[in-house]
Short mmCIF file of C-alpha atoms in Angstrom, two decimals:
data_model
loop_
_atom_site.label_atom_id
_atom_site.label_comp_id
_atom_site.label_asym_id
_atom_site.label_seq_id
_atom_site.Cartn_x
_atom_site.Cartn_y
_atom_site.Cartn_z
CA MET A 1 0.16 0.03 0.04
CA THR A 2 1.30 3.56 -1.03
CA ARG A 3 0.65 6.98 0.54
CA PRO A 4 0.96 10.09 -1.29
CA GLU A 5 4.04 12.22 -1.37
CA TRP A 6 3.56 15.11 1.32
CA ARG A 7 5.58 18.42 0.39
CA ILE A 8 5.48 21.42 2.46
CA SER A 9 6.76 24.88 1.21
CA ASP A 10 8.06 27.08 3.62
CA GLY A 11 7.73 30.62 1.98
CA PRO A 12 4.81 32.05 0.12
CA VAL A 13 4.32 30.36 -3.20
CA PRO A 14 3.34 32.79 -6.31
CA TYR A 15 0.07 31.47 -7.85
CA ASP A 16 1.25 31.07 -11.15
CA GLU A 17 3.93 29.04 -10.19
CA ALA A 18 1.66 26.84 -8.12
CA LEU A 19 -0.68 26.22 -11.10
CA ALA A 20 2.43 25.46 -13.33
CA THR A 21 3.65 22.95 -10.96
CA MET A 22 0.19 21.13 -10.53
CA GLU A 23 -0.45 21.00 -14.30
CA THR A 24 3.00 19.25 -14.61
CA ARG A 25 2.24 16.79 -11.66
CA VAL A 26 -1.13 16.06 -12.85
CA ALA A 27 0.01 15.23 -16.33
CA ASP A 28 2.65 12.96 -14.82
CA ILE A 29 0.27 10.93 -12.40
CA ARG A 30 -2.02 10.53 -15.47
CA ALA A 31 0.89 9.14 -17.52
CA GLY A 32 2.24 7.13 -14.52
CA ARG A 33 5.43 8.92 -14.32
CA ALA A 34 4.77 10.18 -10.75
CA GLY A 35 2.73 9.35 -7.72
CA GLU A 36 0.14 11.15 -5.86
CA LEU A 37 1.05 14.38 -4.08
CA ILE A 38 -0.34 16.44 -1.20
CA TRP A 39 1.24 20.11 -1.29
CA LEU A 40 0.95 22.23 1.80
CA LEU A 41 1.55 25.94 1.33
CA GLU A 42 0.58 29.54 1.63
CA HIS A 43 0.31 32.08 -1.18
CA PRO A 44 0.95 35.79 -1.15
CA PRO A 45 -2.34 37.92 -0.60
CA LEU A 46 -4.27 37.52 -3.71
CA TYR A 47 -7.87 36.67 -4.99
CA THR A 48 -8.75 33.73 -7.20
CA ALA A 49 -11.56 33.39 -9.66
CA GLY A 50 -13.21 29.85 -10.33
CA THR A 51 -15.36 29.07 -13.20
CA SER A 52 -18.40 30.14 -11.89
CA SER A 53 -17.35 33.47 -10.60
CA LYS A 54 -19.43 36.53 -11.25
CA PRO A 55 -17.73 40.02 -12.07
CA GLN A 56 -20.13 41.74 -9.34
CA ASP A 57 -18.60 39.53 -6.61
CA LEU A 58 -15.15 41.13 -7.29
CA LEU A 59 -15.90 44.18 -5.10
CA GLN A 60 -12.44 45.83 -5.12
CA PRO A 61 -10.66 44.71 -8.18
CA LEU A 62 -7.66 46.91 -7.26
CA ARG A 63 -6.96 45.70 -3.92
CA LEU A 64 -5.17 42.45 -4.70
CA PRO A 65 -4.18 40.64 -7.80
CA VAL A 66 -6.78 38.53 -9.29
CA HIS A 67 -5.76 35.17 -10.83
CA ALA A 68 -7.88 32.67 -12.89
CA ALA A 69 -7.85 29.61 -11.08
CA GLY A 70 -9.36 26.87 -13.52
CA ARG A 71 -11.15 25.19 -10.62
CA GLY A 72 -14.73 25.10 -9.76
CA GLY A 73 -16.32 27.70 -7.51
CA GLN A 74 -16.37 31.44 -7.47
CA TYR A 75 -14.03 34.27 -5.97
CA THR A 76 -11.76 33.35 -2.83
CA TYR A 77 -9.00 34.71 -1.20
CA HIS A 78 -5.66 33.14 -0.29
CA GLY A 79 -2.73 34.67 1.61
CA PRO A 80 -0.35 34.17 4.45
CA GLY A 81 -1.87 32.61 7.47
CA GLN A 82 -4.28 30.28 5.52
CA ARG A 83 -2.97 26.76 4.82
CA VAL A 84 -3.54 25.68 1.30
CA ALA A 85 -3.61 21.88 0.54
CA TYR A 86 -3.53 20.96 -2.90
CA THR A 87 -4.45 17.57 -3.67
CA MET A 88 -3.23 15.66 -6.61
CA LEU A 89 -4.76 12.39 -6.27
CA ASP A 90 -5.40 9.68 -8.81
CA LEU A 91 -9.08 8.64 -8.45
CA ARG A 92 -8.84 5.88 -11.06
CA GLN A 93 -7.19 4.19 -7.88
CA ARG A 94 -9.71 5.53 -5.50
CA ARG A 95 -13.37 6.40 -6.23
CA GLN A 96 -14.41 7.64 -9.70
CA ASP A 97 -17.06 9.66 -8.02
CA VAL A 98 -16.65 13.70 -8.02
CA ARG A 99 -19.29 14.39 -5.54
CA ARG A 100 -18.01 11.73 -3.10
CA PHE A 101 -14.64 13.18 -3.61
CA VAL A 102 -15.64 16.52 -2.71
CA GLY A 103 -17.52 15.12 0.28
CA ASP A 104 -14.30 13.43 1.42
CA LEU A 105 -12.45 16.72 1.26
CA GLU A 106 -15.02 18.29 3.41
CA ASP A 107 -14.85 15.45 5.85
CA TRP A 108 -10.87 15.64 6.12
CA VAL A 109 -11.37 19.25 7.20
CA ILE A 110 -14.19 18.36 9.75
CA ARG A 111 -11.92 15.83 11.10
CA THR A 112 -8.70 18.09 11.28
CA LEU A 113 -10.85 20.87 12.90
CA ALA A 114 -12.19 18.50 15.63
CA ARG A 115 -8.55 17.84 16.65
CA PHE A 116 -8.81 21.42 17.97
CA ASN A 117 -12.15 20.98 19.53
CA VAL A 118 -13.77 23.08 16.75
CA ARG A 119 -17.06 21.70 15.12
CA GLY A 120 -16.83 22.02 11.48
CA GLU A 121 -20.17 21.53 9.77
CA ARG A 122 -21.51 21.14 6.15
CA ARG A 123 -24.24 23.33 4.83
CA ALA A 124 -26.40 22.39 1.81
CA GLY A 125 -25.96 24.55 -1.08
CA ARG A 126 -22.70 25.91 0.40
CA VAL A 127 -19.63 23.95 -0.50
CA GLY A 128 -17.08 24.37 2.34
CA VAL A 129 -16.92 23.92 6.05
CA TRP A 130 -18.75 26.36 8.43
CA VAL A 131 -18.82 27.10 12.31
CA VAL A 132 -21.59 28.36 14.29
CA ARG A 133 -20.79 31.08 16.66
CA ASP A 134 -22.45 33.42 19.09
CA GLY A 135 -24.94 30.80 20.46
CA GLY A 136 -26.25 29.97 16.90
CA GLN A 137 -26.82 33.63 15.85
CA ARG A 138 -24.15 33.51 12.94
CA GLU A 139 -22.34 30.95 10.76
CA ASP A 140 -18.72 31.81 9.60
CA LYS A 141 -16.84 30.01 6.83
CA ILE A 142 -13.60 28.58 8.17
CA ALA A 143 -12.34 26.40 5.15
CA ALA A 144 -12.99 26.65 1.29
CA ILE A 145 -13.10 23.73 -1.15
CA GLY A 146 -12.46 24.29 -4.96
CA VAL A 147 -11.31 21.32 -7.26
CA ARG A 148 -10.75 20.47 -10.74
CA ILE A 149 -10.62 16.89 -11.96
CA ARG A 150 -8.88 16.01 -15.37
CA HIS A 151 -9.10 12.38 -16.52
CA TRP A 152 -9.72 11.10 -13.01
CA VAL A 153 -6.78 12.98 -11.61
CA SER A 154 -7.58 15.76 -9.01
CA PHE A 155 -5.73 19.17 -8.22
CA HIS A 156 -6.36 22.33 -6.39
CA GLY A 157 -7.98 21.23 -3.03
CA ILE A 158 -8.83 22.88 0.28
CA SER A 159 -7.85 25.97 2.37
CA ILE A 160 -8.12 26.21 5.93
CA ASN A 161 -7.97 29.78 7.80
CA VAL A 162 -5.28 29.65 10.54
CA GLU A 163 -4.40 33.34 10.93
CA PRO A 164 -4.82 35.22 7.77
CA ASP A 165 -5.80 38.90 7.50
CA LEU A 166 -9.42 38.50 7.31
CA THR A 167 -10.01 42.16 6.23
CA HIS A 168 -8.78 41.02 2.84
CA TYR A 169 -12.09 39.27 2.34
CA ALA A 170 -13.97 42.46 2.30
CA GLY A 171 -12.67 42.75 -1.50
CA ILE A 172 -14.71 40.14 -2.61
CA VAL A 173 -17.95 38.11 -2.03
CA PRO A 174 -16.45 34.91 -0.81
CA CYS A 175 -17.67 31.80 -2.86
CA GLY A 176 -20.59 34.07 -4.01
CA ILE A 177 -21.99 34.03 -0.29
CA ALA A 178 -22.70 37.72 0.94
CA GLU A 179 -24.81 36.66 3.87
CA HIS A 180 -22.13 34.96 6.31
CA GLY A 181 -18.84 35.91 7.56
CA VAL A 182 -15.40 34.38 7.37
CA THR A 183 -13.39 33.25 10.49
CA SER A 184 -10.10 31.44 11.29
CA LEU A 185 -8.83 29.41 14.16
CA VAL A 186 -7.13 32.32 15.78
CA ASP A 187 -10.10 34.42 15.32
CA LEU A 188 -12.01 31.63 17.31
CA GLY A 189 -9.60 32.04 20.19
CA LEU A 190 -7.34 29.19 19.40
CA PRO A 191 -3.53 29.64 19.45
CA VAL A 192 -2.96 27.10 16.58
CA THR A 193 0.13 27.14 14.60
CA MET A 194 0.61 25.89 11.06
CA THR A 195 2.73 23.20 12.23
CA ASP A 196 -0.10 22.16 14.53
CA LEU A 197 -2.45 22.04 11.58
CA ASP A 198 -0.25 20.28 9.26
CA MET A 199 0.15 17.45 11.73
CA ALA A 200 -3.49 17.07 12.20
CA LEU A 201 -4.06 17.18 8.25
CA ALA A 202 -1.63 14.32 8.04
CA GLU A 203 -3.30 12.13 10.67
CA THR A 204 -6.83 12.77 9.54
CA PHE A 205 -5.90 12.28 5.81
CA ASP A 206 -5.20 8.60 6.19
CA GLU A 207 -8.76 8.28 8.24
CA VAL A 208 -10.54 9.57 5.27
CA PHE A 209 -8.48 8.46 2.11
CA GLY A 210 -6.39 5.77 3.30
CA SER A 211 -3.62 4.36 0.95
CA ILE A 212 -3.99 2.84 -2.53
CA THR A 213 -2.58 -0.30 -4.30
CA PRO A 214 -0.63 0.86 -7.25
CA SER A 215 -1.84 -2.28 -9.41
CA ALA A 216 -5.44 -1.24 -9.04
CA ALA A 217 -4.80 1.60 -11.68
CA ALA A 218 -7.04 1.69 -14.59
#
């Protein structure tokens, strides 16, 4: 049984560089030249536009650089203090079910947050993971999910807010949802470090996705 390669980048990775790396790795996985990869990183402050993004949801177009992402979803923010986990997985060796895969990513986030006693929840019609606050009076988004699948190999993935600059979210309507806010682990009063989160992500990944048998590839 094999486990994906895990890669952690120390400094902020330019978005275009990350896209190019993912494109190459996905092609190599598809061709059998490389194995799966989980890539943990941070980006410089920027906005990304998914394939369903609406121009009116970019509220402050000059505030930060805007990048076309090529993934599903709408506008989102990336920046220091946010852990991005790009998941380049061969679904031919797992489950060829896109909806199940997105659900597994949500489950991965929820299990990770539970390690810090944070209850992450799903919401119908709202992709991502949410936390209930103020005695149920409000719900804030703590993690975003955006994926692309090419020939049953996935890329892009998840982002979890550890301690980003939450004011940057004011430049967009995050994921097209204006009626709810955004939070982070530190905003919730939890002194979680990026290393703490990385360890939890590694542990809970196996709980959700397990390993694969290379000979099972289609």
